[in-house]
Amino acid sequence: MSGGGTETPVGCEASPGGGDKKKDSLGTAGSPAHLIIKDLGEIHSRLLDHRPVIQGETRYFVKEFECKQLLTQSVDSNRRSRNERRFLMTI
């Protein structure tokens, strides 16, 4: 690293062009094209991926169904016991 001319990286020195980043057909990983594609992926997942919404609605439906089923069972049980009491009172 002394004297004139071009320097070459030695050991663990980084190369001047940021050679540690991956390159592909769109350029380096931090290029504007990559950022745009990343943003488009996030927009796509927010607008078109309905799985979280559907899963939440399904959980809510199951919860409501189970609550109503328990309520119905309780009402049926109360009806049976009331009918049994009426029957016993007539005897």
JSON list of N, CA, C and O in Angstrom, two decimals, residues 9 13-23 27-30:
[
{"chain": "A", "resi": 9, "resn": "PRO", "atom": "N", "xyz": [-6.43, -5.08, -3.19]},
{"chain": "A", "resi": 9, "resn": "PRO", "atom": "CA", "xyz": [-6.75, -5.42, -1.80]},
{"chain": "A", "resi": 9, "resn": "PRO", "atom": "C", "xyz": [-5.93, -6.60, -1.32]},
{"chain": "A", "resi": 9, "resn": "PRO", "atom": "O", "xyz": [-5.68, -7.54, -2.05]},
{"chain": "A", "resi": 13, "resn": "GLU", "atom": "N", "xyz": [-8.97, -6.83, 3.41]},
{"chain": "A", "resi": 13, "resn": "GLU", "atom": "CA", "xyz": [-9.40, -5.52, 2.94]},
{"chain": "A", "resi": 13, "resn": "GLU", "atom": "C", "xyz": [-10.48, -5.69, 1.89]},
{"chain": "A", "resi": 13, "resn": "GLU", "atom": "O", "xyz": [-10.43, -6.59, 1.06]},
{"chain": "A", "resi": 14, "resn": "ALA", "atom": "N", "xyz": [-11.48, -4.82, 1.92]},
{"chain": "A", "resi": 14, "resn": "ALA", "atom": "CA", "xyz": [-12.56, -4.90, 0.93]},
{"chain": "A", "resi": 14, "resn": "ALA", "atom": "C", "xyz": [-12.11, -4.29, -0.36]},
{"chain": "A", "resi": 14, "resn": "ALA", "atom": "O", "xyz": [-11.32, -3.36, -0.40]},
{"chain": "A", "resi": 15, "resn": "SER", "atom": "N", "xyz": [-12.64, -4.81, -1.44]},
{"chain": "A", "resi": 15, "resn": "SER", "atom": "CA", "xyz": [-12.31, -4.25, -2.74]},
{"chain": "A", "resi": 15, "resn": "SER", "atom": "C", "xyz": [-13.05, -2.94, -2.94]},
{"chain": "A", "resi": 15, "resn": "SER", "atom": "O", "xyz": [-14.13, -2.75, -2.38]},
{"chain": "A", "resi": 16, "resn": "PRO", "atom": "N", "xyz": [-12.51, -2.02, -3.72]},
{"chain": "A", "resi": 16, "resn": "PRO", "atom": "CA", "xyz": [-13.10, -0.69, -3.85]},
{"chain": "A", "resi": 16, "resn": "PRO", "atom": "C", "xyz": [-14.52, -0.71, -4.41]},
{"chain": "A", "resi": 16, "resn": "PRO", "atom": "O", "xyz": [-15.31, 0.16, -4.12]},
{"chain": "A", "resi": 17, "resn": "GLY", "atom": "N", "xyz": [-14.90, -1.67, -5.20]},
{"chain": "A", "resi": 17, "resn": "GLY", "atom": "CA", "xyz": [-16.21, -1.68, -5.82]},
{"chain": "A", "resi": 17, "resn": "GLY", "atom": "C", "xyz": [-17.28, -2.31, -4.96]},
{"chain": "A", "resi": 17, "resn": "GLY", "atom": "O", "xyz": [-18.40, -2.52, -5.42]},
{"chain": "A", "resi": 18, "resn": "GLY", "atom": "N", "xyz": [-17.01, -2.62, -3.71]},
{"chain": "A", "resi": 18, "resn": "GLY", "atom": "CA", "xyz": [-17.99, -3.28, -2.88]},
{"chain": "A", "resi": 18, "resn": "GLY", "atom": "C", "xyz": [-18.24, -4.69, -3.37]},
{"chain": "A", "resi": 18, "resn": "GLY", "atom": "O", "xyz": [-19.38, -5.08, -3.56]},
{"chain": "A", "resi": 19, "resn": "GLY", "atom": "N", "xyz": [-17.21, -5.45, -3.60]},
{"chain": "A", "resi": 19, "resn": "GLY", "atom": "CA", "xyz": [-17.31, -6.77, -4.19]},
{"chain": "A", "resi": 19, "resn": "GLY", "atom": "C", "xyz": [-17.99, -7.81, -3.33]},
{"chain": "A", "resi": 19, "resn": "GLY", "atom": "O", "xyz": [-18.23, -8.91, -3.78]},
{"chain": "A", "resi": 20, "resn": "ASP", "atom": "N", "xyz": [-18.32, -7.48, -2.07]},
{"chain": "A", "resi": 20, "resn": "ASP", "atom": "CA", "xyz": [-18.95, -8.47, -1.22]},
{"chain": "A", "resi": 20, "resn": "ASP", "atom": "C", "xyz": [-20.45, -8.60, -1.47]},
{"chain": "A", "resi": 20, "resn": "ASP", "atom": "O", "xyz": [-21.09, -9.51, -0.99]},
{"chain": "A", "resi": 21, "resn": "LYS", "atom": "N", "xyz": [-21.05, -7.70, -2.24]},
{"chain": "A", "resi": 21, "resn": "LYS", "atom": "CA", "xyz": [-22.48, -7.78, -2.55]},
{"chain": "A", "resi": 21, "resn": "LYS", "atom": "C", "xyz": [-22.69, -8.71, -3.73]},
{"chain": "A", "resi": 21, "resn": "LYS", "atom": "O", "xyz": [-21.88, -8.78, -4.64]},
{"chain": "A", "resi": 22, "resn": "LYS", "atom": "N", "xyz": [-23.83, -9.40, -3.72]},
{"chain": "A", "resi": 22, "resn": "LYS", "atom": "CA", "xyz": [-24.16, -10.28, -4.84]},
{"chain": "A", "resi": 22, "resn": "LYS", "atom": "C", "xyz": [-24.57, -9.46, -6.04]},
{"chain": "A", "resi": 22, "resn": "LYS", "atom": "O", "xyz": [-25.23, -8.45, -5.91]},
{"chain": "A", "resi": 23, "resn": "LYS", "atom": "N", "xyz": [-24.19, -9.91, -7.20]},
{"chain": "A", "resi": 23, "resn": "LYS", "atom": "CA", "xyz": [-24.61, -9.26, -8.43]},
{"chain": "A", "resi": 23, "resn": "LYS", "atom": "C", "xyz": [-25.44, -10.23, -9.23]},
{"chain": "A", "resi": 23, "resn": "LYS", "atom": "O", "xyz": [-25.18, -11.41, -9.26]},
{"chain": "A", "resi": 27, "resn": "GLY", "atom": "N", "xyz": [-28.20, -5.92, -11.12]},
{"chain": "A", "resi": 27, "resn": "GLY", "atom": "CA", "xyz": [-27.15, -5.14, -10.48]},
{"chain": "A", "resi": 27, "resn": "GLY", "atom": "C", "xyz": [-26.91, -5.63, -9.07]},
{"chain": "A", "resi": 27, "resn": "GLY", "atom": "O", "xyz": [-27.16, -6.77, -8.74]},
{"chain": "A", "resi": 28, "resn": "THR", "atom": "N", "xyz": [-26.43, -4.73, -8.22]},
{"chain": "A", "resi": 28, "resn": "THR", "atom": "CA", "xyz": [-26.11, -5.12, -6.85]},
{"chain": "A", "resi": 28, "resn": "THR", "atom": "C", "xyz": [-27.37, -5.25, -6.01]},
{"chain": "A", "resi": 28, "resn": "THR", "atom": "O", "xyz": [-28.43, -4.77, -6.39]},
{"chain": "A", "resi": 29, "resn": "ALA", "atom": "N", "xyz": [-27.25, -5.88, -4.85]},
{"chain": "A", "resi": 29, "resn": "ALA", "atom": "CA", "xyz": [-28.39, -6.17, -3.99]},
{"chain": "A", "resi": 29, "resn": "ALA", "atom": "C", "xyz": [-29.04, -4.91, -3.45]},
{"chain": "A", "resi": 29, "resn": "ALA", "atom": "O", "xyz": [-30.20, -4.92, -3.11]},
{"chain": "A", "resi": 30, "resn": "GLY", "atom": "N", "xyz": [-28.35, -3.80, -3.37]},
{"chain": "A", "resi": 30, "resn": "GLY", "atom": "CA", "xyz": [-28.93, -2.58, -2.85]},
{"chain": "A", "resi": 30, "resn": "GLY", "atom": "C", "xyz": [-29.33, -1.60, -3.93]},
{"chain": "A", "resi": 30, "resn": "GLY", "atom": "O", "xyz": [-29.61, -0.45, -3.67]}
]
